Short mmCIF file of C-alpha atoms in Angstrom, two decimals:
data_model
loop_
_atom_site.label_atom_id
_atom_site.label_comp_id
_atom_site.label_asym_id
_atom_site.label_seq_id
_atom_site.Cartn_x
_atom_site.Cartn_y
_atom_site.Cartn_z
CA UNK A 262 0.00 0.00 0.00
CA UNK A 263 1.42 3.66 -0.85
CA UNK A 264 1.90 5.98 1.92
CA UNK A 265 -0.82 8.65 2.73
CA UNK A 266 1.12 12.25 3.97
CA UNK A 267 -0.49 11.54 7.62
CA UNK A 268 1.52 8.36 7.55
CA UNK A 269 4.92 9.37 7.24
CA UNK A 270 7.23 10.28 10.19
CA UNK A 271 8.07 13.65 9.32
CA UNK A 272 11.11 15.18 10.72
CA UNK A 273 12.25 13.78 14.43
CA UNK A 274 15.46 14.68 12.92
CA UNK A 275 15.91 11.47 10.64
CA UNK A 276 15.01 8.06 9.88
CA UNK A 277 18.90 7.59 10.96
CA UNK A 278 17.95 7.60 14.82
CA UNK A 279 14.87 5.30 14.19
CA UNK A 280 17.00 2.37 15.60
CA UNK A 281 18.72 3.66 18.55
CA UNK A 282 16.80 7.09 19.14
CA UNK A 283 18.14 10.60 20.28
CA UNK A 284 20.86 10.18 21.95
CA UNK A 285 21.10 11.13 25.58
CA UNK A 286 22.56 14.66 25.64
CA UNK A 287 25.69 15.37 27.49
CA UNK A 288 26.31 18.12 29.84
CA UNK A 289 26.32 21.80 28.66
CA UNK A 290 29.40 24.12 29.29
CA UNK A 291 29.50 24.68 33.30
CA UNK A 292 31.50 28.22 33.12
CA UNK A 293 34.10 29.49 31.11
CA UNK A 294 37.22 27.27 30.92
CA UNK A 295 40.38 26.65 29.22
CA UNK A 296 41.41 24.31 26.22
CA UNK A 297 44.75 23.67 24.39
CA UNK A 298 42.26 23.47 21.37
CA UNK A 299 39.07 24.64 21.27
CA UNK A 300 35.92 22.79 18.36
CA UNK A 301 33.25 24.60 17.09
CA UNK A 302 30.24 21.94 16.46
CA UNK A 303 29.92 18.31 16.99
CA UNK A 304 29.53 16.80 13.62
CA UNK A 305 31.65 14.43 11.49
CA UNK A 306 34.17 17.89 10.91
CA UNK A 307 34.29 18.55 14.20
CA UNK A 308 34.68 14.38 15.95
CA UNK A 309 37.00 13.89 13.71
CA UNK A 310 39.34 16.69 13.91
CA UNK A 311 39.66 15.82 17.78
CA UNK A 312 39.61 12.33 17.27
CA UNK A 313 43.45 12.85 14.77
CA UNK A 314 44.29 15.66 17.34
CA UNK A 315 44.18 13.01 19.86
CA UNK A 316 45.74 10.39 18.82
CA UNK A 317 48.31 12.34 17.20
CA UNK A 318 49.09 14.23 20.81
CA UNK A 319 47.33 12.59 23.21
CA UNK A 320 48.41 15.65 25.99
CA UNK A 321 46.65 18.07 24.12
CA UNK A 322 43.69 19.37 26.12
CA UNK A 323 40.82 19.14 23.42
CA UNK A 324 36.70 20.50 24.00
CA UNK A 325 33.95 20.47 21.65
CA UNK A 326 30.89 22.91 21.80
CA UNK A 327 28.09 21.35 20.47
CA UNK A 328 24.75 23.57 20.07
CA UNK A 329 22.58 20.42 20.38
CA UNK A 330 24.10 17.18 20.35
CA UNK A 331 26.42 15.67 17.85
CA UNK A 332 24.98 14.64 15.03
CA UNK A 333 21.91 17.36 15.41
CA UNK A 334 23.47 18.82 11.87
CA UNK A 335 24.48 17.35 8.02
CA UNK A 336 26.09 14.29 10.05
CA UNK A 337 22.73 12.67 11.59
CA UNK A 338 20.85 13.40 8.15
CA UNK A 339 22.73 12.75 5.09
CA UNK A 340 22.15 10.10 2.73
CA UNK A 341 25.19 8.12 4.24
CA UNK A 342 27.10 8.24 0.76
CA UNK A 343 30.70 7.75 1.70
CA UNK A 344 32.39 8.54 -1.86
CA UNK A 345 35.22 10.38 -3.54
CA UNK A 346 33.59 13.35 -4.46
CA UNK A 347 34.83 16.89 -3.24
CA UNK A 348 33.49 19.95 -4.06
CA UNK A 349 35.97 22.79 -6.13
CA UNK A 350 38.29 20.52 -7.67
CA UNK A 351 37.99 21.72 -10.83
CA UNK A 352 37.94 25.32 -9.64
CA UNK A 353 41.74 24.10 -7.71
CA UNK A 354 42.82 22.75 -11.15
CA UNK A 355 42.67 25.86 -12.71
CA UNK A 356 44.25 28.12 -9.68
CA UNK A 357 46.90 25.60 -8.62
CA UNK A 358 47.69 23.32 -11.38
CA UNK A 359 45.86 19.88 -12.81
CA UNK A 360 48.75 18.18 -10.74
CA UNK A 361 47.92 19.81 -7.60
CA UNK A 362 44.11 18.90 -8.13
CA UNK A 363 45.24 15.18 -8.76
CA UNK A 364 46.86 14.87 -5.79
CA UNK A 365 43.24 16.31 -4.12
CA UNK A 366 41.35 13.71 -5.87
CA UNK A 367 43.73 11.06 -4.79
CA UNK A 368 43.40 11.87 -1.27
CA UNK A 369 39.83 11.60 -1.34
CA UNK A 370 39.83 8.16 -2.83
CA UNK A 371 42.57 7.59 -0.25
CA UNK A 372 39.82 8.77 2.80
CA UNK A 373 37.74 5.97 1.99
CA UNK A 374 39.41 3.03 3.04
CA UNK A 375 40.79 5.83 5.70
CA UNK A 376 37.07 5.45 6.98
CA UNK A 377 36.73 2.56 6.49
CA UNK A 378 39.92 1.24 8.54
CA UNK A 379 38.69 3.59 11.53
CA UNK A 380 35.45 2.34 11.84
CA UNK A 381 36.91 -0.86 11.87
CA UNK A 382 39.99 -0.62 14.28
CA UNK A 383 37.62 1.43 16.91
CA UNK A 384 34.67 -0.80 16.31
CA UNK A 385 32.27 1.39 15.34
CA UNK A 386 29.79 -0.49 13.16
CA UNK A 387 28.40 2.15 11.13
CA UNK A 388 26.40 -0.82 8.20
CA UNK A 389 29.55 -0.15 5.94
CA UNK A 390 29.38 -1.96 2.54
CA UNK A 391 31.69 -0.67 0.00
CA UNK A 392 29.53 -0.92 -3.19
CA UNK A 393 30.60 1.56 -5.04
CA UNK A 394 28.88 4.73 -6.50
CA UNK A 395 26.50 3.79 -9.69
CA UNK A 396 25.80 6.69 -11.54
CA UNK A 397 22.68 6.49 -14.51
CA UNK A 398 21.76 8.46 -17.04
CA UNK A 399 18.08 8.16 -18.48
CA UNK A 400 17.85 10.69 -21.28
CA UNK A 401 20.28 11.01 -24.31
CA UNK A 402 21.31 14.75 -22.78
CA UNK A 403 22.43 12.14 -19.66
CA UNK A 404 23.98 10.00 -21.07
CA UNK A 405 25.84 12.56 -22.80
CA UNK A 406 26.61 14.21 -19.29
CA UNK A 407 27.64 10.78 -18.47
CA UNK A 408 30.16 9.73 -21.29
CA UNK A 409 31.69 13.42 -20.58
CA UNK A 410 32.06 13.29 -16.93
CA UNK A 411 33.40 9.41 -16.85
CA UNK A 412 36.42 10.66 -19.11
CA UNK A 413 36.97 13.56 -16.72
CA UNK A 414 37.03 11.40 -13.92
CA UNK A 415 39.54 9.06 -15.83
CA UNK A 416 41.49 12.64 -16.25
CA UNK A 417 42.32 13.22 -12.68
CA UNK A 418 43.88 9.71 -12.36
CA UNK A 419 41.13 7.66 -11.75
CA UNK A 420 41.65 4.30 -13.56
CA UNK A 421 39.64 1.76 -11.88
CA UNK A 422 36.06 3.45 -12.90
CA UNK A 423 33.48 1.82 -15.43
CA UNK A 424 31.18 2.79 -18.07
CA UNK A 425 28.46 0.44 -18.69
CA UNK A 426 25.70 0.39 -21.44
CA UNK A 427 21.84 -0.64 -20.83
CA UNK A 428 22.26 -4.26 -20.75
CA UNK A 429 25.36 -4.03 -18.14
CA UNK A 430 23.35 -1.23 -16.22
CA UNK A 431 20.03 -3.34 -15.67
CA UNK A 432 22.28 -5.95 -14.39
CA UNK A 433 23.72 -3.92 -11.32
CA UNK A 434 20.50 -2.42 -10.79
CA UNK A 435 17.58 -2.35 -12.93
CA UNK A 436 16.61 1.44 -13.14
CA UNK A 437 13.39 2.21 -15.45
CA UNK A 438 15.01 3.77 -18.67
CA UNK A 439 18.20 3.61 -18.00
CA UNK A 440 20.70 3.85 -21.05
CA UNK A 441 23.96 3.82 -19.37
CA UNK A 442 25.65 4.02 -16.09
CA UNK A 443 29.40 4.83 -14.56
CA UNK A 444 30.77 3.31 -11.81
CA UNK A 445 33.58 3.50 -9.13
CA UNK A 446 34.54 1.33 -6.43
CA UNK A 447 35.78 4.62 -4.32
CA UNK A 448 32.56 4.76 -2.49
CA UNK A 449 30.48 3.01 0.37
CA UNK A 450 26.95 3.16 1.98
CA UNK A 451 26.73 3.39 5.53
CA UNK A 452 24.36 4.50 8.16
CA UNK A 453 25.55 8.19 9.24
CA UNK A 454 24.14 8.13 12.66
CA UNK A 455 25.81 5.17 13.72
CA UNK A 456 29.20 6.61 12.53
CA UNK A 457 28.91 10.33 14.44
CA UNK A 458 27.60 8.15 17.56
CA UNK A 459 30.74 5.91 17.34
CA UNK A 460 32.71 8.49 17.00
CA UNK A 461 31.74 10.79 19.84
CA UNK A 462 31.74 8.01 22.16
CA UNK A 463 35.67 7.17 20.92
CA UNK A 464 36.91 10.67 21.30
CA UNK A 465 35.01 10.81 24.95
CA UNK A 466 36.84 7.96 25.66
CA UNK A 467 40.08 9.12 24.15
CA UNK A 468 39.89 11.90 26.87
CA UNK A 469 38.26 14.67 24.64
CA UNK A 470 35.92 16.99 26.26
CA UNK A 471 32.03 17.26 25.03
CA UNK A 472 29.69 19.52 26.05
CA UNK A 473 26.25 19.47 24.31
CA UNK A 474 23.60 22.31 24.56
CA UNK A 475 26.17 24.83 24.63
CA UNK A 476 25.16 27.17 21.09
CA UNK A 477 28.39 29.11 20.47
CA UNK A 478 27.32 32.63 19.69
CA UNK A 479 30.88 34.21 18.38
CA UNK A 480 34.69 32.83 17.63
CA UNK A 481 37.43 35.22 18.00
CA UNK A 482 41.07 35.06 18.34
CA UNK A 483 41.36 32.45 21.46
CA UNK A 484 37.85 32.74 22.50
CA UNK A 485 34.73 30.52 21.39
CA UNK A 486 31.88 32.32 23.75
CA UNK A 487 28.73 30.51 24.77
CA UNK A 488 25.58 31.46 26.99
CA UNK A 489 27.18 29.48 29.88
CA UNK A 490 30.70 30.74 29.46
CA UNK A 491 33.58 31.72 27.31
CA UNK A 492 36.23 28.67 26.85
CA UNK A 493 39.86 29.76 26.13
CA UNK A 494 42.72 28.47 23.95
CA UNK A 495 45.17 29.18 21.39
CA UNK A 496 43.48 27.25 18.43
CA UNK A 497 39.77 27.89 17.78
CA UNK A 498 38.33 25.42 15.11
CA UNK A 499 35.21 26.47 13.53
CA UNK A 500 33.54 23.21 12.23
CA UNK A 501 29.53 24.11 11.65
CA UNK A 502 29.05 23.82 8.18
CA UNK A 503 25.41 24.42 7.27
CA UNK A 504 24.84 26.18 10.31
CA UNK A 505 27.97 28.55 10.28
CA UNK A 506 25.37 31.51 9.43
CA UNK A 507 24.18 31.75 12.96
CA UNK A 508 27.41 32.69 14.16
CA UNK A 509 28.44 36.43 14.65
CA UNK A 510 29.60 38.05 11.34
CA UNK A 511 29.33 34.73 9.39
CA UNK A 512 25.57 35.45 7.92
CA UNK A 513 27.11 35.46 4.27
CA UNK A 514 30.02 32.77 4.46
CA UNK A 515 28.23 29.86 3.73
CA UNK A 516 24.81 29.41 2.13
CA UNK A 517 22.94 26.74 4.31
CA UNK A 518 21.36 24.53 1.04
CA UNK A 519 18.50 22.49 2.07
CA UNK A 520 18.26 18.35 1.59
CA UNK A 521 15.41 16.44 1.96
CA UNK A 522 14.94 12.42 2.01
CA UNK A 523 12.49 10.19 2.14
CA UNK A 524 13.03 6.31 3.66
CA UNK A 525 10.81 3.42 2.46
CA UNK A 526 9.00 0.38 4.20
CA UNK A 527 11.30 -2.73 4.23
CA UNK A 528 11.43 -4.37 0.98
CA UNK A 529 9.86 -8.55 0.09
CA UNK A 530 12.67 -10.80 -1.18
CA UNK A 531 10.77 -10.31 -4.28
CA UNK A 532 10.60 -6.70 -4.65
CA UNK A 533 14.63 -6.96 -4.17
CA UNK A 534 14.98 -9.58 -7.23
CA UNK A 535 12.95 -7.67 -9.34
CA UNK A 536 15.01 -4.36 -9.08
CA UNK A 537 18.25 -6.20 -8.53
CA UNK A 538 21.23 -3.76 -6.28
CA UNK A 539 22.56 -6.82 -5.03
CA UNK A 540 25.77 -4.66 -4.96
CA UNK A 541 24.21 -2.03 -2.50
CA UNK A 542 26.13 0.41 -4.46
CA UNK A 543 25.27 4.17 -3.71
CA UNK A 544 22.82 5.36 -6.55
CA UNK A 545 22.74 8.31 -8.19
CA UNK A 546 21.57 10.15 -11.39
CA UNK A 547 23.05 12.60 -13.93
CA UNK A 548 20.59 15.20 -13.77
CA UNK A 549 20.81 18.50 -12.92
CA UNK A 550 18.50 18.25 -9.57
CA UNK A 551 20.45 15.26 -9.22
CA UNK A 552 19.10 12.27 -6.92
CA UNK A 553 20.82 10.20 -4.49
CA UNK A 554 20.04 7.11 -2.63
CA UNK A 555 21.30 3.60 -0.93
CA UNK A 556 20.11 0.16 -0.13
CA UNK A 557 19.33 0.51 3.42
CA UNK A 558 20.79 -2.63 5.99
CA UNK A 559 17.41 -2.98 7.16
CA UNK A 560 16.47 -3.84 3.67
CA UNK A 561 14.50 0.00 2.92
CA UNK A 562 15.88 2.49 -0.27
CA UNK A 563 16.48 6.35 1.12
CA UNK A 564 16.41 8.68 -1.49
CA UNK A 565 17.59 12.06 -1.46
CA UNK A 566 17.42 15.41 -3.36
CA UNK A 567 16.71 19.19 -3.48
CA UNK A 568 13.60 20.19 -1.89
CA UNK A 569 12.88 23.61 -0.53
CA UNK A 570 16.81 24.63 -1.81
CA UNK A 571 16.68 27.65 1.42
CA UNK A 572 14.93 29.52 3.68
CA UNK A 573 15.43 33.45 3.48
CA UNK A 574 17.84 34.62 5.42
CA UNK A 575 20.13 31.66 5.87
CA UNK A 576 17.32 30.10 8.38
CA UNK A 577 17.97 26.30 9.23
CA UNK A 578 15.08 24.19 10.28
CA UNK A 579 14.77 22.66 14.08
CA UNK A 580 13.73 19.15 13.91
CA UNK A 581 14.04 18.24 9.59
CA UNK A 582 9.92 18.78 9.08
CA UNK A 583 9.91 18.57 5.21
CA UNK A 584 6.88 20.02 2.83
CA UNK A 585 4.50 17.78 1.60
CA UNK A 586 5.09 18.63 -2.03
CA UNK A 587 8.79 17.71 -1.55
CA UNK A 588 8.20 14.54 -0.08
CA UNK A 589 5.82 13.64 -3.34
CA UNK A 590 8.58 14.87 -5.51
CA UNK A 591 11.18 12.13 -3.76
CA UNK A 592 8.56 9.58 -4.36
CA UNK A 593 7.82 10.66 -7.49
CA UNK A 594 11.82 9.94 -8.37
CA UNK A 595 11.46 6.62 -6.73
CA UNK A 596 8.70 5.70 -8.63
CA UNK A 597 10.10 6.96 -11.87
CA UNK A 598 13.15 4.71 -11.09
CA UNK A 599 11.12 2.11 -10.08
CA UNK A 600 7.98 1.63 -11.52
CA UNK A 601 7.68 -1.60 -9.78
CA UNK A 602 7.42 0.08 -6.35
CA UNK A 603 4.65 2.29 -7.07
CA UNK A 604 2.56 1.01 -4.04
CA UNK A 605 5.75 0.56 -1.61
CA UNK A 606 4.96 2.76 1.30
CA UNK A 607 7.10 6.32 2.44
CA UNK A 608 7.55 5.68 6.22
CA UNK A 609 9.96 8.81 6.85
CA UNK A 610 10.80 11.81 5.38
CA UNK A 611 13.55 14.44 6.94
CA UNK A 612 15.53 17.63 5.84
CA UNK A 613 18.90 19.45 6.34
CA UNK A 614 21.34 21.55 5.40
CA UNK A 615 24.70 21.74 3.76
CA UNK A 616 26.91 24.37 3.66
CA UNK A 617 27.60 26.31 0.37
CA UNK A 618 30.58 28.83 -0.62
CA UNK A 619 29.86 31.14 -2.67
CA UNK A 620 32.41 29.67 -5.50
CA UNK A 621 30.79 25.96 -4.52
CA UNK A 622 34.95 25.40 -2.98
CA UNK A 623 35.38 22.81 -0.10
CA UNK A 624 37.78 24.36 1.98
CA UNK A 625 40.30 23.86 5.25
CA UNK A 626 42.52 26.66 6.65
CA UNK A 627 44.21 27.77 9.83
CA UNK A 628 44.96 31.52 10.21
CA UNK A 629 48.66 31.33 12.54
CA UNK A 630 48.58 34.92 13.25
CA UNK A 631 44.80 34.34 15.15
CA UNK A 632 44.71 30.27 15.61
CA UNK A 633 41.30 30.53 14.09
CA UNK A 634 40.80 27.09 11.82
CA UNK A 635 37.79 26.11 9.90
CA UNK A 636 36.62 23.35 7.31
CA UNK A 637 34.00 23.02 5.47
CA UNK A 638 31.77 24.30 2.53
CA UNK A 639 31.30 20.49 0.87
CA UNK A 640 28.48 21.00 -0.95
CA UNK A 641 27.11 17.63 0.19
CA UNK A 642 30.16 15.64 -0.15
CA UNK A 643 30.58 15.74 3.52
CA UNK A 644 30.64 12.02 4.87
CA UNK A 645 34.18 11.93 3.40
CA UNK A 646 35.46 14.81 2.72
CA UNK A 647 35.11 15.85 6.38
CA UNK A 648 37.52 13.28 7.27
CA UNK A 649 40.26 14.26 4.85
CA UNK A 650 39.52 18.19 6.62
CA UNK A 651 40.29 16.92 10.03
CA UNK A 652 43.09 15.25 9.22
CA UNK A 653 44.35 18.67 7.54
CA UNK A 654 43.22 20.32 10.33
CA UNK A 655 45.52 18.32 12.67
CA UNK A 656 48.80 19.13 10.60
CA UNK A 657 48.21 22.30 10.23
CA UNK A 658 47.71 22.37 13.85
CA UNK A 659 50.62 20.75 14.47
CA UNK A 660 53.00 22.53 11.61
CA UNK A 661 51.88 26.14 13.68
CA UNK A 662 52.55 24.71 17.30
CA UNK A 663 55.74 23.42 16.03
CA UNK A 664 54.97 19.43 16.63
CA UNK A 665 55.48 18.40 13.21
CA UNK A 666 56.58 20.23 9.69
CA UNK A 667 54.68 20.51 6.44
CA UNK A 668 52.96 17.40 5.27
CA UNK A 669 51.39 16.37 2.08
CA UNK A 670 48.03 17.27 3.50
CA UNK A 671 49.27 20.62 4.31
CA UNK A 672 50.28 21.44 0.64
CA UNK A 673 46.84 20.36 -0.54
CA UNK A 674 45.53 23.02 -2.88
CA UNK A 675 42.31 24.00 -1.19
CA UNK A 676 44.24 24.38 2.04
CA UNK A 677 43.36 28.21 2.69
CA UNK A 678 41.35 28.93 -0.36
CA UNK A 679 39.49 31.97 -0.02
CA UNK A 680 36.01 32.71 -1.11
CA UNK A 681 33.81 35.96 -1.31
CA UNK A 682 31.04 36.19 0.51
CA UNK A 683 27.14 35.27 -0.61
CA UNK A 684 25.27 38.82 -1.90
CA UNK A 685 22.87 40.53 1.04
CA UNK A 686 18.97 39.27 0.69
CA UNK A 687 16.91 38.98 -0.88
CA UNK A 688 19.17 38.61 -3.75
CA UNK A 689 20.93 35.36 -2.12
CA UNK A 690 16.82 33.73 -1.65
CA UNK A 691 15.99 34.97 -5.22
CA UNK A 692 19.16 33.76 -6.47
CA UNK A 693 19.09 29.98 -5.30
CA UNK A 694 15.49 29.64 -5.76
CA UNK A 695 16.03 30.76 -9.41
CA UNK A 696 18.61 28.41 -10.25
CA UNK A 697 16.75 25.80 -8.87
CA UNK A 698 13.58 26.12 -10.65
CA UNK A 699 15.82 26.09 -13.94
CA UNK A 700 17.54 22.93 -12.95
CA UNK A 701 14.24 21.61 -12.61
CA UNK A 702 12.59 22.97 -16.14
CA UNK A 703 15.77 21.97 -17.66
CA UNK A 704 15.62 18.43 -16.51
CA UNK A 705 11.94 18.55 -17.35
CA UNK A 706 12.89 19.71 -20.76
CA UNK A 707 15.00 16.59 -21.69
CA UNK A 708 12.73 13.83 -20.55
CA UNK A 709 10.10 15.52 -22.37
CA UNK A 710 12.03 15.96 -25.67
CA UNK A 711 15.41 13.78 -25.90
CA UNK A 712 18.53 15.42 -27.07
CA UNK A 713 21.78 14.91 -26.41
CA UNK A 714 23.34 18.05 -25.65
CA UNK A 715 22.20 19.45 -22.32
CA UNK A 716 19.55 22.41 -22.03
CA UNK A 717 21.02 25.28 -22.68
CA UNK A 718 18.71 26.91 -19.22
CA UNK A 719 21.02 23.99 -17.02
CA UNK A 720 24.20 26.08 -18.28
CA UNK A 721 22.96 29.28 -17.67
CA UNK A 722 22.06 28.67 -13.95
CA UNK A 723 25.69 27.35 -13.71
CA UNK A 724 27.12 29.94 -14.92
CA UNK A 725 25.08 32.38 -12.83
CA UNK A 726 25.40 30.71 -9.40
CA UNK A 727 29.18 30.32 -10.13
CA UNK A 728 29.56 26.61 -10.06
CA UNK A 729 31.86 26.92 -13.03
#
């Protein structure tokens, strides 16, 4: 039976916690205090950057400030697509060299198996399965996209990737019209809850200070002040992301981008063998309001895309309550995908945000004549790129304090990239929502009449929201 609106759990952060629930919330920020290094949010960025500190000096004196509890953000919501992908790397090939970008793109598929080898050794069981990333184009304009962007990829050094036709698509997964499909191994589904619960409770026990419910209201040189109390220390880290507009002169530094998802009721046996994925690959699309989903462990698909894109004035939701008409649009993918699943039921639908530069540039810097350090900016290639940050973050902590020189990380190009700032409202709301809707009549455009060059409306709104 299809789901009815009333009969979807809508919000309660995300389908993630269904299992295990909220966590229980650890103690706010008693009073002010002092820190060797000081972390701005609790999310994958944040865990993870104290988790390498750690390890790497375990007498450092490390606290994160968490404004609800860790994994409130991007890191208790995303579609648990643990993959290459990294926002700005073309962008870093043409300011620092193809070489330098190659190197980028290497250490992504490099953080991977990084992840991967964590989880393992600190036995966190996070539903790994390294699938892959499956990639399908359903229009000729797609596959077009498709053919173009595989021989990129092969361009930056890539060489274990595949292109498949129909025939070889269908028999990875068996997606309604499909004409093609690229795949990589450099990718993994997981469940992102489990990881950013494993990983608070390893840096807790590593000896890393967390206090929840502490909202940090401005970062300066040495200071990260809270309602409760200002903590001290020569390194600052800012690692919010999404929600880095609620901080004190950072209302234009990162556009919070909405994503919604929807989850579906466990699948039969048979509904499985008649769509195939017995690779529980990550799936995705090549359109231009692209899709994203995995093969749940529990046996469910949760599909992703662009909903609501954001709320005026760089708002972020509280609890991941998504529209009605977006939820229809996910299922409408998911039954466009698979037409077989038409009267497979929604059971949960959620919302977040991901944080945006202006030039669409993941980035990671430390400032050594303030200690001030932030990451972030992934566009929604967080689950993995957030790991590479941190362990950026942690040399170029420990290049400035003297511990350790330059490493390759540290050389990186899109270590201290900077980025202008998003335009004032309403010309940021007008702007997003406009490119949006023209991702959306483009993509409309080419199911409705095939062609294989991409509509020319897709290019413009590139061009004009400065993705290229």
């Amino acid at each position: 039976m299809s789901s009815s609106a009333s009969s979807v759990v809508n919000g309660g952060i995300s389908f993630w916690y269904v299992d295990d629930g909220l966590p229980a919330v650890r103690e706010p920020l008693p009073g002010d205090a002092t820190a060797d290094v000081v972390i701005v949010g609790g999310g994958y960025t944040g865990l993870w950057t104290a988790y390498y500190l750690k390890k790497a000096a375990p007498f450092l004196r490390i606290t994160v400030l968490e404004q609800k509890f860790c994994g409130y953000g991007a890191s208790g919501r995303n579609g648990g697509w643990l993959y290459n992908g990294i926002a700005g790397r073309d962008r870093y090939a043409k300011l620092h060299g193809k070489e330098a970008a190659v190197r980028l793109q290497q250490a992504m598929n490099d953080t991977v198996d990084e992840v991967i080898a964590v989880a393992g050794a600190e036995g966190i069981d996070a539903d790994l399965h390294k699938g892959g990333v499956l990639e399908v184009a359903t229009t000729p304009a797609q596959l077009a996209r498709l053919r173009a962007f595989h021989e990129h990829e092969l361009s930056y050094g890539e060489k274990d990737r595949e292109l498949y036709g129909a025939r070889e698509t269908a028999e990875r997964i068996r997606v309604a019209d499909a004409v093609g499909s690229a795949w990589t191994p450099h990718g993994a589904r997981l469940n992102p809850v489990k990881l950013v619960k494993g990983l608070a409770a390893t840096v807790e026990a590593l000896g890393v200070v967390i206090h929840e419910l502490t909202p940090v209201t401005e970062i300066r040189p040495k200071h990260a002040v809270t309602p409760y109390g200002t903590v001290r220390a020569p390194y600052v880290l800012r690692c919010t992301e999404g929600f880095t507009a609620s901080l004190k002169g950072q209302k234009r530094t990162w556009l919070p981008m909405n994503s919604s998802m929807i989850a579906t009721e466990p699948l039969t046996e048979a509904q499985w063998a008649a769509i195939g994925w017995a690779g529980r690959e990550t799936l995705g699309d090549m359109a231009h309001a692209y899709m994203y989903a995995q093969r749940t462990a529990d046996g469910r698909i949760a599909l992703g895309g662009r909903g609501v894109p954001y709320r005026f004035g760089s708002r972020t939701d509280n609890d991941g309550r998504t529209q009605r008409a977006t939820v229809e649009a996910l299922r409408d993918i998911l039954v466009r995908f698979f037409p077989s699943l038409a009267q497979v039921a929604v059971t949960h639908a959620w919302s977040g945000v991901l944080g945006v530069p202006r030039d669409w540039c993941a980035t990671v810097t430390l400032d050594r004549a303030t200690g001030l350090g932030w990451a972030g900016g992934y566009v929604g290639s967080g689950v993995a790129t957030t790991n590479l940050a941190a362990r950026t973050l942690r040399d170029l902590v420990q290049q400035d304090s003297g511990q350790a020189g330059r490493t390759e990380l540290t050389e990186l190009p899109w270590v201290g990239h900077k980025v202008r700032k998003w335009e004032p409202e309403p010309l940021r709301w007008l702007g997003v929502h406009g490119m949006y809707a023209t991702y959306h009549t483009a993509d409309q455009r080419e199911r409705l009449h095939p062609a294989t060059e991409s509509s020319r409306l897709a290019k413009a709104a590139d061009r004009i929201a400065g993705r290229h």
